[in-house]
Amino acid sequence: MALLESDVPIREVVTTDPKKAKALENDVRAKILDMLAAEELTIEEIHDELHRRGEEKAETTVRHHVNVLKDAGMVEIARLEEAGGGTRKYYKSNTRVFSYDLPERSGELLASAQETTTEELAGLIEALAAEHGEEIQAVAREMKPCEYCETQHYEEFVVRELLNRALIELGESGEFGARLSTDQ
């Protein structure tokens, strides 16, 4: 006889490629991404900002962390400057990491908004399937299996990526903030 039996629904979905997941295993790299999302910085400036944030790392270690992020496609060289007979590299993040916990009461406060969002997204997914189902399935067929997953949800992943990219576009264009006046 079972002492507890419960239907456990999916409450979170994390979508990222394995290389990015590995790059984010280190909290220093998450701090570096946070810094580089705000401005372009050199290795020396990243080192100094990490020190200010309480991370005592050698510049060579900082360079290693930046290279891991660069290899994962999360950081790019934004600018090169001539400096003292050499070249100074400025790095910038092309990835924003959100790592928050919603307040305890958020479920009840956002219930109506979630209901609206679910209904609207259901319609959007139906329209995507009708208008772009073949393209979504073509991309899904070319995907490689997830190294962690036995059950593959390729089409779902493609649609989530489409939604994520659309949200990024809205954020970068300023439309997201303009339409959501309560953003702080």
PDB file of C-alpha atoms in Angstrom:
ATOM      1  CA  MET A   1       0.000   0.000   0.000  1.00  0.00           C
ATOM      2  CA  ALA A   2       1.341   3.441  -0.969  1.00  0.00           C
ATOM      3  CA  LEU A   3       1.811   5.956   1.837  1.00  0.00           C
ATOM      4  CA  LEU A   4       1.351   8.826  -0.597  1.00  0.00           C
ATOM      5  CA  GLU A   5       0.007   8.964  -4.083  1.00  0.00           C
ATOM      6  CA  SER A   6      -0.141  12.242  -5.955  1.00  0.00           C
ATOM      7  CA  ASP A   7      -0.433  13.421  -9.529  1.00  0.00           C
ATOM      8  CA  VAL A   8       2.576  15.715  -9.971  1.00  0.00           C
ATOM      9  CA  PRO A   9       2.072  18.149 -12.857  1.00  0.00           C
ATOM     10  CA  ILE A  10       4.879  19.828 -14.786  1.00  0.00           C
ATOM     11  CA  ARG A  11       5.381  23.274 -13.242  1.00  0.00           C
ATOM     12  CA  GLU A  12       8.618  24.364 -14.889  1.00  0.00           C
ATOM     13  CA  VAL A  13      10.197  23.885 -18.285  1.00  0.00           C
ATOM     14  CA  VAL A  14      13.823  24.800 -18.838  1.00  0.00           C
ATOM     15  CA  THR A  15      14.856  25.063 -22.459  1.00  0.00           C
ATOM     16  CA  THR A  16      18.490  25.450 -23.342  1.00  0.00           C
ATOM     17  CA  ASP A  17      21.075  23.540 -25.255  1.00  0.00           C
ATOM     18  CA  PRO A  18      23.503  21.310 -23.329  1.00  0.00           C
ATOM     19  CA  LYS A  19      26.486  23.620 -23.951  1.00  0.00           C
ATOM     20  CA  LYS A  20      24.657  26.600 -22.433  1.00  0.00           C
ATOM     21  CA  ALA A  21      23.438  24.469 -19.519  1.00  0.00           C
ATOM     22  CA  LYS A  22      27.018  23.429 -18.771  1.00  0.00           C
ATOM     23  CA  ALA A  23      28.211  27.052 -19.016  1.00  0.00           C
ATOM     24  CA  LEU A  24      25.590  28.095 -16.452  1.00  0.00           C
ATOM     25  CA  GLU A  25      26.669  25.460 -13.913  1.00  0.00           C
ATOM     26  CA  ASN A  26      29.005  28.032 -12.367  1.00  0.00           C
ATOM     27  CA  ASP A  27      27.479  30.989 -10.491  1.00  0.00           C
ATOM     28  CA  VAL A  28      30.425  33.249 -11.416  1.00  0.00           C
ATOM     29  CA  ARG A  29      29.458  32.853 -15.073  1.00  0.00           C
ATOM     30  CA  ALA A  30      25.882  33.846 -14.279  1.00  0.00           C
ATOM     31  CA  LYS A  31      27.256  36.989 -12.593  1.00  0.00           C
ATOM     32  CA  ILE A  32      29.409  37.706 -15.641  1.00  0.00           C
ATOM     33  CA  LEU A  33      26.362  37.344 -17.924  1.00  0.00           C
ATOM     34  CA  ASP A  34      24.470  39.750 -15.692  1.00  0.00           C
ATOM     35  CA  MET A  35      27.287  42.308 -15.925  1.00  0.00           C
ATOM     36  CA  LEU A  36      27.681  41.936 -19.663  1.00  0.00           C
ATOM     37  CA  ALA A  37      23.942  42.262 -20.290  1.00  0.00           C
ATOM     38  CA  ALA A  38      24.185  45.832 -18.984  1.00  0.00           C
ATOM     39  CA  GLU A  39      27.371  46.997 -20.701  1.00  0.00           C
ATOM     40  CA  GLU A  40      30.462  46.085 -22.705  1.00  0.00           C
ATOM     41  CA  LEU A  41      33.418  45.243 -20.451  1.00  0.00           C
ATOM     42  CA  THR A  42      37.016  44.119 -20.784  1.00  0.00           C
ATOM     43  CA  ILE A  43      38.413  41.162 -18.843  1.00  0.00           C
ATOM     44  CA  GLU A  44      40.024  43.616 -16.434  1.00  0.00           C
ATOM     45  CA  GLU A  45      36.742  45.453 -15.880  1.00  0.00           C
ATOM     46  CA  ILE A  46      34.897  42.153 -15.362  1.00  0.00           C
ATOM     47  CA  HIS A  47      37.578  41.142 -12.850  1.00  0.00           C
ATOM     48  CA  ASP A  48      37.163  44.428 -10.960  1.00  0.00           C
ATOM     49  CA  GLU A  49      33.353  44.171 -10.933  1.00  0.00           C
ATOM     50  CA  LEU A  50      33.504  40.581  -9.695  1.00  0.00           C
ATOM     51  CA  HIS A  51      35.817  41.755  -6.910  1.00  0.00           C
ATOM     52  CA  ARG A  52      33.310  44.492  -6.043  1.00  0.00           C
ATOM     53  CA  ARG A  53      30.615  41.772  -5.874  1.00  0.00           C
ATOM     54  CA  GLY A  54      32.725  39.706  -3.472  1.00  0.00           C
ATOM     55  CA  GLU A  55      34.265  37.224  -5.929  1.00  0.00           C
ATOM     56  CA  GLU A  56      38.025  36.929  -5.544  1.00  0.00           C
ATOM     57  CA  LYS A  57      39.131  35.480  -8.885  1.00  0.00           C
ATOM     58  CA  ALA A  58      42.411  35.809 -10.772  1.00  0.00           C
ATOM     59  CA  GLU A  59      42.213  37.519 -14.163  1.00  0.00           C
ATOM     60  CA  THR A  60      43.187  34.231 -15.822  1.00  0.00           C
ATOM     61  CA  THR A  61      40.183  32.572 -14.150  1.00  0.00           C
ATOM     62  CA  VAL A  62      37.908  35.400 -15.292  1.00  0.00           C
ATOM     63  CA  ARG A  63      39.266  35.007 -18.836  1.00  0.00           C
ATOM     64  CA  HIS A  64      38.531  31.254 -18.647  1.00  0.00           C
ATOM     65  CA  HIS A  65      34.928  31.896 -17.535  1.00  0.00           C
ATOM     66  CA  VAL A  66      34.398  34.448 -20.312  1.00  0.00           C
ATOM     67  CA  ASN A  67      35.810  31.980 -22.857  1.00  0.00           C
ATOM     68  CA  VAL A  68      33.436  29.240 -21.649  1.00  0.00           C
ATOM     69  CA  LEU A  69      30.519  31.653 -22.089  1.00  0.00           C
ATOM     70  CA  LYS A  70      31.864  32.717 -25.491  1.00  0.00           C
ATOM     71  CA  ASP A  71      32.246  29.079 -26.601  1.00  0.00           C
ATOM     72  CA  ALA A  72      28.650  28.435 -25.507  1.00  0.00           C
ATOM     73  CA  GLY A  73      27.519  31.324 -27.721  1.00  0.00           C
ATOM     74  CA  MET A  74      26.318  33.445 -24.796  1.00  0.00           C
ATOM     75  CA  VAL A  75      28.967  36.179 -24.958  1.00  0.00           C
ATOM     76  CA  GLU A  76      30.436  37.938 -27.984  1.00  0.00           C
ATOM     77  CA  ILE A  77      33.231  40.388 -28.650  1.00  0.00           C
ATOM     78  CA  ALA A  78      31.380  43.670 -29.012  1.00  0.00           C
ATOM     79  CA  ARG A  79      34.273  45.981 -29.735  1.00  0.00           C
ATOM     80  CA  LEU A  80      38.015  45.963 -30.327  1.00  0.00           C
ATOM     81  CA  GLU A  81      40.243  48.924 -29.490  1.00  0.00           C
ATOM     82  CA  GLU A  82      43.927  49.528 -30.051  1.00  0.00           C
ATOM     83  CA  ALA A  83      45.674  49.930 -26.724  1.00  0.00           C
ATOM     84  CA  GLY A  84      49.396  50.198 -26.030  1.00  0.00           C
ATOM     85  CA  GLY A  85      50.519  48.204 -29.045  1.00  0.00           C
ATOM     86  CA  GLY A  86      47.855  45.536 -28.517  1.00  0.00           C
ATOM     87  CA  THR A  87      44.165  45.065 -28.878  1.00  0.00           C
ATOM     88  CA  ARG A  88      41.662  45.493 -26.059  1.00  0.00           C
ATOM     89  CA  LYS A  89      38.563  43.289 -26.326  1.00  0.00           C
ATOM     90  CA  TYR A  90      35.198  44.376 -24.978  1.00  0.00           C
ATOM     91  CA  TYR A  91      32.690  41.615 -24.319  1.00  0.00           C
ATOM     92  CA  LYS A  92      28.884  41.795 -24.265  1.00  0.00           C
ATOM     93  CA  SER A  93      26.277  39.191 -23.393  1.00  0.00           C
ATOM     94  CA  ASN A  94      23.685  38.211 -25.970  1.00  0.00           C
ATOM     95  CA  THR A  95      21.875  36.170 -23.304  1.00  0.00           C
ATOM     96  CA  ARG A  96      19.763  37.325 -20.387  1.00  0.00           C
ATOM     97  CA  VAL A  97      19.365  34.958 -17.456  1.00  0.00           C
ATOM     98  CA  PHE A  98      16.380  35.389 -15.163  1.00  0.00           C
ATOM     99  CA  SER A  99      16.830  33.670 -11.822  1.00  0.00           C
ATOM    100  CA  TYR A 100      13.990  34.781  -9.598  1.00  0.00           C
ATOM    101  CA  ASP A 101      11.425  33.223  -7.326  1.00  0.00           C
ATOM    102  CA  LEU A 102       7.915  34.586  -7.689  1.00  0.00           C
ATOM    103  CA  PRO A 103       6.351  35.819  -4.446  1.00  0.00           C
ATOM    104  CA  GLU A 104       4.374  33.210  -2.511  1.00  0.00           C
ATOM    105  CA  ARG A 105       0.993  34.745  -3.387  1.00  0.00           C
ATOM    106  CA  SER A 106       1.776  35.078  -7.109  1.00  0.00           C
ATOM    107  CA  GLY A 107      -0.330  32.027  -8.025  1.00  0.00           C
ATOM    108  CA  GLU A 108      -3.522  33.505  -6.666  1.00  0.00           C
ATOM    109  CA  LEU A 109      -2.700  37.063  -7.784  1.00  0.00           C
ATOM    110  CA  LEU A 110      -1.931  35.952 -11.351  1.00  0.00           C
ATOM    111  CA  ALA A 111      -4.592  33.230 -11.730  1.00  0.00           C
ATOM    112  CA  SER A 112      -6.811  35.317 -13.994  1.00  0.00           C
ATOM    113  CA  ALA A 113      -3.843  36.506 -16.068  1.00  0.00           C
ATOM    114  CA  GLN A 114      -2.646  32.898 -16.423  1.00  0.00           C
ATOM    115  CA  GLU A 115      -6.100  31.811 -17.583  1.00  0.00           C
ATOM    116  CA  THR A 116      -6.127  34.559 -20.222  1.00  0.00           C
ATOM    117  CA  THR A 117      -2.575  33.703 -21.267  1.00  0.00           C
ATOM    118  CA  THR A 118      -3.377  29.982 -21.567  1.00  0.00           C
ATOM    119  CA  GLU A 119      -6.439  30.687 -23.731  1.00  0.00           C
ATOM    120  CA  GLU A 120      -4.547  33.125 -25.972  1.00  0.00           C
ATOM    121  CA  LEU A 121      -1.550  30.796 -26.327  1.00  0.00           C
ATOM    122  CA  ALA A 122      -3.794  27.848 -27.192  1.00  0.00           C
ATOM    123  CA  GLY A 123      -5.195  29.904 -30.065  1.00  0.00           C
ATOM    124  CA  LEU A 124      -1.731  31.032 -31.113  1.00  0.00           C
ATOM    125  CA  ILE A 125      -0.365  27.460 -31.098  1.00  0.00           C
ATOM    126  CA  GLU A 126      -3.358  26.318 -33.143  1.00  0.00           C
ATOM    127  CA  ALA A 127      -2.685  29.108 -35.662  1.00  0.00           C
ATOM    128  CA  LEU A 128       1.035  28.252 -35.746  1.00  0.00           C
ATOM    129  CA  ALA A 129       0.230  24.603 -36.425  1.00  0.00           C
ATOM    130  CA  ALA A 130      -2.197  25.538 -39.204  1.00  0.00           C
ATOM    131  CA  GLU A 131       0.082  28.092 -40.877  1.00  0.00           C
ATOM    132  CA  HIS A 132       3.570  26.758 -40.079  1.00  0.00           C
ATOM    133  CA  GLY A 133       3.124  23.151 -38.960  1.00  0.00           C
ATOM    134  CA  GLU A 134       5.171  21.767 -41.841  1.00  0.00           C
ATOM    135  CA  GLU A 135       8.141  24.062 -41.079  1.00  0.00           C
ATOM    136  CA  ILE A 136       7.954  23.230 -37.361  1.00  0.00           C
ATOM    137  CA  GLN A 137       7.897  19.491 -38.102  1.00  0.00           C
ATOM    138  CA  ALA A 138      10.761  19.835 -40.613  1.00  0.00           C
ATOM    139  CA  VAL A 139      12.947  21.521 -37.986  1.00  0.00           C
ATOM    140  CA  ALA A 140      11.890  18.962 -35.354  1.00  0.00           C
ATOM    141  CA  ARG A 141      12.894  16.080 -37.658  1.00  0.00           C
ATOM    142  CA  GLU A 142      16.427  17.517 -37.960  1.00  0.00           C
ATOM    143  CA  MET A 143      16.945  17.874 -34.212  1.00  0.00           C
ATOM    144  CA  LYS A 144      19.362  15.657 -32.348  1.00  0.00           C
ATOM    145  CA  PRO A 145      18.140  13.805 -29.248  1.00  0.00           C
ATOM    146  CA  CYS A 146      18.535  15.496 -25.894  1.00  0.00           C
ATOM    147  CA  GLU A 147      21.344  13.797 -23.987  1.00  0.00           C
ATOM    148  CA  TYR A 148      19.280  13.919 -20.786  1.00  0.00           C
ATOM    149  CA  CYS A 149      15.882  12.888 -22.134  1.00  0.00           C
ATOM    150  CA  GLU A 150      14.529   9.550 -23.241  1.00  0.00           C
ATOM    151  CA  THR A 151      11.209  11.066 -24.303  1.00  0.00           C
ATOM    152  CA  GLN A 152      11.758  13.687 -26.946  1.00  0.00           C
ATOM    153  CA  HIS A 153       9.361  16.623 -27.363  1.00  0.00           C
ATOM    154  CA  TYR A 154      10.857  18.199 -30.463  1.00  0.00           C
ATOM    155  CA  GLU A 155       7.798  20.063 -31.758  1.00  0.00           C
ATOM    156  CA  GLU A 156       7.081  21.450 -28.292  1.00  0.00           C
ATOM    157  CA  PHE A 157      10.685  22.622 -28.020  1.00  0.00           C
ATOM    158  CA  VAL A 158      10.501  24.339 -31.436  1.00  0.00           C
ATOM    159  CA  VAL A 159       7.282  26.154 -30.484  1.00  0.00           C
ATOM    160  CA  ARG A 160       8.760  27.203 -27.123  1.00  0.00           C
ATOM    161  CA  GLU A 161      11.810  28.544 -28.959  1.00  0.00           C
ATOM    162  CA  LEU A 162       9.554  30.503 -31.318  1.00  0.00           C
ATOM    163  CA  LEU A 163       7.702  32.013 -28.351  1.00  0.00           C
ATOM    164  CA  ASN A 164      10.958  32.774 -26.554  1.00  0.00           C
ATOM    165  CA  ARG A 165      12.462  34.449 -29.634  1.00  0.00           C
ATOM    166  CA  ALA A 166       9.306  36.510 -30.124  1.00  0.00           C
ATOM    167  CA  LEU A 167       9.487  37.666 -26.484  1.00  0.00           C
ATOM    168  CA  ILE A 168      13.155  38.571 -26.977  1.00  0.00           C
ATOM    169  CA  GLU A 169      12.311  40.597 -30.099  1.00  0.00           C
ATOM    170  CA  LEU A 170       9.592  42.464 -28.216  1.00  0.00           C
ATOM    171  CA  GLY A 171      12.004  43.127 -25.347  1.00  0.00           C
ATOM    172  CA  GLU A 172      14.793  44.355 -27.585  1.00  0.00           C
ATOM    173  CA  SER A 173      12.478  46.575 -29.643  1.00  0.00           C
ATOM    174  CA  GLY A 174      11.138  48.217 -26.488  1.00  0.00           C
ATOM    175  CA  GLU A 175       7.586  47.058 -27.176  1.00  0.00           C
ATOM    176  CA  PHE A 176       7.543  44.680 -24.202  1.00  0.00           C
ATOM    177  CA  GLY A 177       8.298  47.426 -21.676  1.00  0.00           C
ATOM    178  CA  ALA A 178       6.065  49.942 -23.436  1.00  0.00           C
ATOM    179  CA  ARG A 179       3.099  47.580 -23.312  1.00  0.00           C
ATOM    180  CA  LEU A 180       3.785  46.520 -19.731  1.00  0.00           C
ATOM    181  CA  SER A 181       3.856  49.797 -17.820  1.00  0.00           C
ATOM    182  CA  THR A 182       4.341  48.135 -14.403  1.00  0.00           C
ATOM    183  CA  ASP A 183       7.868  46.866 -15.285  1.00  0.00           C
ATOM    184  CA  GLN A 184      10.358  48.052 -12.664  1.00  0.00           C
TER     185      GLN A 184
END
